[in-house]
XYZ file of C-alpha atoms in Angstrom:
460
model
C 102.769 80.066 78.865
C 103.959 77.116 80.898
C 101.857 76.624 84.035
C 104.544 77.922 86.336
C 104.858 81.174 84.449
C 101.425 82.589 85.132
C 102.830 85.301 87.302
C 101.660 88.509 88.890
C 103.582 90.309 91.607
C 104.533 93.780 92.705
C 106.760 95.402 90.148
C 110.455 95.747 90.973
C 111.623 98.961 92.566
C 112.914 101.375 89.938
C 115.330 104.262 90.174
C 113.465 106.449 87.684
C 110.520 108.650 88.641
C 107.159 106.851 88.265
C 106.019 109.293 85.575
C 108.843 108.306 83.206
C 109.162 104.564 83.871
C 107.142 101.593 82.699
C 107.251 98.135 84.277
C 106.640 95.195 81.952
C 106.398 91.450 82.463
C 108.560 89.275 80.218
C 106.920 86.257 78.561
C 110.026 84.907 76.861
C 110.690 81.220 77.452
C 113.719 79.030 76.935
C 113.721 76.025 74.614
C 113.248 73.582 77.494
C 110.385 75.599 78.880
C 108.709 75.646 75.461
C 108.950 71.857 75.288
C 107.233 71.627 78.683
C 104.401 73.759 77.362
C 103.949 71.548 74.301
C 103.941 68.420 76.449
C 101.037 69.780 78.487
C 98.893 70.551 75.441
C 95.977 68.155 75.094
C 95.143 67.062 71.560
C 91.426 66.602 72.254
C 88.802 68.573 74.121
C 89.847 68.526 77.737
C 89.601 70.183 81.100
C 92.838 70.895 82.902
C 93.274 72.104 86.483
C 96.968 72.918 86.798
C 99.233 73.347 89.796
C 101.800 76.114 89.834
C 105.398 75.094 89.328
C 108.126 76.862 91.305
C 109.286 78.897 88.324
C 109.585 82.627 88.007
C 109.459 85.333 85.379
C 110.991 88.791 85.677
C 109.413 92.202 85.818
C 111.630 94.686 84.016
C 111.559 98.469 84.131
C 112.017 100.673 81.076
C 111.841 104.335 80.265
C 108.498 105.085 78.658
C 110.260 106.442 75.582
C 112.506 103.378 75.202
C 110.113 100.582 76.152
C 110.109 97.511 73.861
C 107.004 96.328 72.042
C 104.442 95.113 74.555
C 100.811 94.033 74.743
C 98.563 95.794 77.258
C 96.108 93.383 78.870
C 92.437 94.257 79.290
C 90.517 91.916 81.562
C 87.978 91.777 84.362
C 89.396 91.531 87.879
C 86.627 89.269 89.108
C 85.288 88.770 92.612
C 86.640 87.094 95.701
C 90.087 87.006 97.223
C 93.231 86.118 95.249
C 93.859 82.422 95.867
C 96.125 81.267 93.031
C 99.843 81.110 93.801
C 102.171 82.548 91.171
C 105.859 83.383 91.122
C 107.685 86.443 89.937
C 111.231 87.596 90.643
C 111.538 84.559 92.874
C 108.701 85.643 95.144
C 105.209 84.321 95.835
C 102.141 86.333 95.066
C 98.413 85.534 94.964
C 96.148 86.375 92.044
C 92.543 85.696 91.170
C 91.716 82.697 89.004
C 90.698 84.814 86.023
C 94.095 86.527 85.842
C 95.923 83.203 86.269
C 94.064 81.780 83.257
C 94.616 84.947 81.246
C 98.387 84.912 81.716
C 98.555 81.202 81.051
C 97.083 81.545 77.555
C 98.789 84.835 76.719
C 102.082 83.123 77.507
C 101.261 80.353 75.087
C 100.485 82.875 72.375
C 103.709 84.769 73.080
C 105.638 81.826 71.652
C 104.649 83.074 68.199
C 107.543 84.930 66.558
C 105.385 87.900 65.564
C 103.885 88.488 69.031
C 105.231 90.899 71.716
C 107.320 89.217 74.390
C 106.304 91.680 77.090
C 102.923 92.459 78.598
C 101.550 95.196 80.834
C 98.988 94.156 83.439
C 97.763 96.561 86.102
C 97.852 93.942 88.878
C 101.506 93.273 88.038
C 102.880 96.634 87.039
C 101.123 98.846 89.579
C 101.529 98.398 93.303
C 97.866 98.594 94.280
C 98.782 99.230 97.932
C 100.945 102.254 97.072
C 98.479 105.134 96.653
C 100.972 107.708 95.226
C 102.160 105.185 92.625
C 98.603 104.169 91.850
C 97.650 107.817 91.291
C 100.635 108.382 89.016
C 100.125 105.261 86.908
C 96.369 105.803 86.495
C 97.138 109.328 85.283
C 99.081 107.789 82.377
C 96.765 104.813 81.805
C 95.513 106.117 78.472
C 99.097 106.521 77.219
C 99.972 102.986 78.317
C 97.222 101.551 76.108
C 97.829 103.962 73.239
C 101.542 103.132 73.099
C 101.081 99.350 73.329
C 101.753 97.290 70.223
C 98.289 95.839 70.763
C 95.648 95.354 73.438
C 94.940 91.771 74.491
C 91.326 91.415 75.623
C 90.724 88.407 77.874
C 87.103 87.202 77.712
C 87.628 84.065 79.794
C 87.382 80.357 79.036
C 85.201 78.891 76.256
C 81.488 78.541 77.115
C 81.742 74.753 77.164
C 83.897 74.951 80.315
C 80.821 75.749 82.415
C 79.369 72.274 82.063
C 82.450 70.739 83.730
C 82.548 72.953 86.803
C 80.361 70.628 88.880
C 82.835 67.761 88.342
C 85.885 69.531 89.729
C 86.508 70.532 93.359
C 88.718 73.445 92.288
C 87.977 76.285 89.848
C 88.666 75.445 86.213
C 91.689 77.488 85.217
C 92.325 76.108 81.729
C 90.062 74.554 79.114
C 91.287 73.492 75.674
C 88.401 72.910 73.286
C 89.159 71.801 69.724
C 85.705 72.517 68.295
C 85.510 76.156 69.302
C 84.332 78.610 66.632
C 83.897 82.310 67.387
C 80.865 82.631 65.122
C 79.037 79.874 67.031
C 79.450 81.586 70.421
C 79.375 85.268 69.471
C 76.094 85.896 71.299
C 77.388 84.574 74.617
C 80.824 86.167 74.301
C 79.371 89.583 73.383
C 77.329 89.606 76.604
C 79.996 88.612 79.106
C 80.511 90.797 82.208
C 83.806 92.063 80.775
C 81.955 94.506 78.514
C 80.209 96.171 81.484
C 83.423 97.206 83.253
C 84.084 100.955 83.061
C 87.880 100.644 82.695
C 87.366 98.544 79.561
C 86.083 101.578 77.672
C 89.376 103.424 77.225
C 91.361 100.175 77.093
C 89.335 98.939 74.130
C 88.948 102.243 72.296
C 92.459 103.681 72.594
C 94.613 100.703 71.609
C 96.349 100.712 68.220
C 95.052 97.219 67.533
C 92.901 94.845 69.592
C 92.931 91.064 69.786
C 90.358 89.091 71.760
C 91.175 85.847 73.580
C 88.834 83.095 74.704
C 90.952 80.323 76.172
C 93.607 79.451 73.601
C 91.586 81.015 70.768
C 92.439 84.453 69.402
C 90.613 86.750 66.987
C 91.192 90.312 65.783
C 88.557 92.893 66.646
C 87.532 93.535 63.020
C 86.569 89.892 62.495
C 84.821 89.892 65.871
C 82.878 92.966 64.740
C 81.790 91.281 61.514
C 80.489 88.232 63.427
C 78.662 90.513 65.859
C 77.125 92.556 63.039
C 75.889 89.376 61.395
C 74.449 88.103 64.695
C 72.659 91.369 65.507
C 71.749 92.211 61.914
C 73.163 95.703 62.426
C 74.979 97.749 59.809
C 77.765 99.112 62.016
C 78.683 101.773 59.447
C 75.208 103.326 59.326
C 74.731 103.988 63.043
C 74.370 107.681 63.872
C 75.415 109.298 67.139
C 71.887 109.164 68.583
C 71.704 105.402 67.997
C 75.213 104.981 69.370
C 74.311 106.738 72.629
C 71.033 104.839 72.908
C 72.872 101.537 72.569
C 74.506 102.087 75.943
C 71.144 102.688 77.608
C 69.299 99.747 76.036
C 69.526 96.677 78.309
C 68.613 94.419 75.365
C 71.596 95.541 73.297
C 74.544 93.197 73.041
C 76.944 94.554 75.658
C 79.913 94.463 73.281
C 78.139 96.284 70.467
C 78.601 99.912 71.625
C 82.367 99.521 72.138
C 82.947 97.510 68.982
C 80.970 100.035 66.946
C 82.560 102.983 68.745
C 86.025 101.799 67.806
C 85.239 101.958 64.088
C 87.322 104.896 62.758
C 85.013 105.357 59.760
C 81.946 105.849 61.937
C 83.256 107.512 65.079
C 86.744 108.928 64.543
C 86.597 111.248 67.560
C 86.861 109.380 70.860
C 87.527 112.432 73.009
C 84.404 114.013 74.470
C 83.478 116.383 77.343
C 83.322 114.744 80.776
C 79.600 115.478 81.144
C 78.821 113.643 77.910
C 81.037 110.673 78.814
C 79.456 110.309 82.249
C 75.980 110.098 80.759
C 76.993 107.836 77.887
C 78.702 105.270 80.119
C 76.451 105.627 83.171
C 75.520 101.926 83.194
C 79.127 100.701 83.297
C 80.241 99.138 86.572
C 83.203 99.666 88.861
C 84.228 98.544 92.339
C 85.608 101.899 93.475
C 83.050 104.630 92.749
C 85.832 107.164 92.194
C 86.732 105.193 89.069
C 83.458 106.323 87.540
C 85.332 109.577 86.874
C 88.965 108.445 86.906
C 88.408 105.737 84.257
C 87.128 108.337 81.788
C 90.021 110.804 82.073
C 91.792 109.327 79.060
C 88.728 109.992 76.877
C 88.319 113.676 77.784
C 89.384 116.426 75.402
C 92.842 117.807 76.098
C 91.823 121.356 77.054
C 89.390 120.011 79.668
C 91.775 117.296 80.835
C 94.334 119.978 81.774
C 91.939 121.354 84.399
C 91.008 117.976 85.834
C 94.643 116.851 86.087
C 95.130 119.255 89.006
C 92.720 117.185 91.093
C 92.386 113.705 89.558
C 93.190 110.907 89.887
C 93.644 110.894 93.663
C 92.654 107.793 95.610
C 93.143 109.533 98.968
C 89.957 111.513 98.285
C 86.684 110.133 99.594
C 83.816 109.361 97.257
C 82.016 112.483 98.484
C 85.004 114.715 97.791
C 85.368 113.311 94.271
C 81.692 114.106 93.664
C 82.103 117.683 94.941
C 85.163 118.304 92.756
C 83.423 116.789 89.720
C 80.320 118.919 90.212
C 82.493 121.999 90.824
C 84.251 121.351 87.524
C 80.966 120.932 85.661
C 79.281 123.952 87.259
C 82.183 126.435 87.274
C 84.198 125.588 84.169
C 83.165 126.274 80.594
C 83.088 122.556 79.686
C 79.685 121.680 81.017
C 76.723 122.720 83.052
C 74.827 121.090 85.868
C 71.627 121.884 87.724
C 69.100 120.002 89.849
C 67.350 119.104 86.596
C 70.405 117.216 85.250
C 68.773 113.869 86.006
C 70.963 111.628 83.815
C 74.153 113.259 85.043
C 73.283 112.809 88.726
C 72.280 109.200 88.124
C 75.568 108.644 86.316
C 77.372 109.865 89.449
C 75.245 107.639 91.673
C 73.381 110.552 93.354
C 69.712 109.580 93.513
C 68.251 111.550 96.447
C 67.180 115.130 95.717
C 68.328 116.343 99.156
C 71.805 114.962 98.542
C 71.888 116.588 95.109
C 71.082 119.985 96.625
C 73.742 119.580 99.294
C 76.509 118.482 96.934
C 75.636 121.014 94.256
C 75.670 123.861 96.790
C 79.004 122.636 98.111
C 80.355 122.468 94.562
C 79.202 125.985 93.713
C 80.781 127.339 96.901
C 84.067 125.504 96.316
C 86.880 127.663 94.930
C 87.486 125.766 91.695
C 90.595 127.460 90.342
C 93.141 124.962 88.993
C 96.705 126.178 89.244
C 98.501 127.528 92.283
C 95.231 127.823 94.192
C 94.556 124.110 93.705
C 97.322 123.280 96.164
C 95.074 124.152 99.107
C 91.904 122.558 97.749
C 91.989 119.904 100.479
C 91.808 122.581 103.162
C 88.919 124.158 101.294
C 87.026 120.863 101.152
C 87.767 120.097 104.795
C 86.719 123.576 105.931
C 83.321 123.281 104.276
C 82.909 119.856 105.845
C 83.453 121.465 109.272
C 80.865 124.171 108.573
C 78.306 121.575 107.500
C 77.934 120.350 111.066
C 75.866 123.464 111.846
C 74.667 124.651 108.442
C 71.008 123.806 107.658
C 70.051 122.542 104.264
C 67.350 123.953 102.020
C 64.595 121.862 103.629
C 65.674 122.828 107.153
C 67.430 119.581 108.063
C 71.051 119.437 109.075
C 73.407 118.277 106.347
C 74.821 114.786 106.637
C 78.536 115.056 107.207
C 79.224 111.621 108.598
C 80.175 110.292 105.150
C 82.848 112.821 104.285
C 85.659 110.475 105.339
C 88.274 113.209 105.355
C 91.918 112.172 105.300
C 93.365 112.673 108.765
C 96.048 115.067 107.537
C 93.341 117.505 106.308
C 91.580 117.982 109.645
C 94.126 119.994 111.700
C 94.583 122.722 109.093
C 90.827 122.971 108.553
C 90.195 123.241 112.275
C 92.862 125.893 112.675
C 91.276 127.874 109.880
C 87.864 127.461 111.504
C 89.212 128.579 114.908
C 90.748 131.671 113.346
C 87.403 132.621 111.893
C 85.657 131.970 115.201
C 88.171 134.189 117.006
C 87.581 137.009 114.538
C 83.835 136.585 114.927
C 84.177 136.663 118.743
C 86.323 139.796 118.699
C 83.894 141.545 116.375
C 81.023 140.549 118.640
C 82.795 141.916 121.728
C 83.597 145.130 119.863
C 79.981 145.477 118.830
C 78.856 145.000 122.428
C 81.376 147.592 123.626
C 80.239 150.107 121.026
C 76.634 149.425 121.934
C 77.298 149.871 125.642
C 79.236 153.081 125.011
C 76.429 154.457 122.872
C 73.890 153.656 125.564
C 76.024 155.340 128.249
C 76.476 158.414 126.044
C 72.732 158.543 125.471
C 72.000 158.408 129.225
C 74.627 161.059 129.900
C 73.148 163.425 127.310
C 69.672 163.054 128.855
C 71.082 163.831 132.288
C 72.887 166.940 131.005
C 69.731 168.121 129.246
C 67.590 167.725 132.373
C 70.207 169.467 134.563
C 70.509 172.374 132.117
C 66.717 172.776 132.018
C 66.563 172.905 135.830
C 69.281 175.605 136.062
C 67.600 177.780 133.440
C 64.379 177.881 135.447
């Protein structure tokens, strides 16, 4: 891709409903633009810090059923604020350095006649500030990667780029290295932070085909697997499920090994698993938003269980605490799992370490009316109501429950408070009635004693 075409911007507004449309970025270049790209190629090992040109590439919207061949990009967002200027649809947008470099090299590769001319990138094709759109697109994330012609995995620049960082005042965005061989750097590449990201799991496993990129170098996943097997001296076809699960928990294992092995159709043909099993298996994967610890696994859950979860997830308006309650309610009340205070690995996978917090959340989950369907429409009121009650409800050890972290959406509070007030009114009326009945009984008792004494006096 020519330097000016590393672009990432909000997708164009579409007329179709979000659930049926797909926004793609075009990588096609004209003849003149291709010549510019070739002129910027360095023939020897070099470091190149490029400035953006004022060029633009379009974002086009298609029906999901009629979308052209495209490559879905799998990459690591990275840290820090977006600082790189890019152009799309004639507008300026800022992206992180890692994405700039990714699109730069994918654009170069798109000049090949046999490569898709469109790509799907979440930072481009999903408006991250639009929560309803984000919810809708994340719901179909597994389909986006399944339907892609291939998945392009961006691992970053070649390892040799690190030694030049101290010589340049700006981040190194491109690095063309003629003497790069995948087999020589497989150990370093297989342990990059990319492999620890939780969203990578379904992106890597569900794609029809996977190609890995390191700078301008590309390799198919099968060849990458063979290099990794040779480096680790592991027979990837002889690993049993117990070893496969243990690989995720072993900090000394090459980080890429579990996913590369898990993708092998001869060894592990069934990707879809119960949510409880997925949470434990991928408990060491990392994410910025803790809700993604559940949302990122939805595409790997068996269909019959996914139907239940789709009533509630994904929903980025829910707080972390509410996502935990709904997840525990699903595991404790549905037939697809089980959870108790002894489920140590499961609680750790959800980031719940304190025993007191486990008791509180598990009790909340068991009390929650988990009934997907028509009843799920009011689940926010149910969650908010229990949050209100927790201000005065003691926990098992006698302490008051912590409700300061519920972070309820503001539109949930009025209905919950109205429901609480109604219950308080009923309780007050019943209390008054009980007092009235008690007073009447006491008066009747005193009257009967008086009548008895008076009758006894007359009879004498």
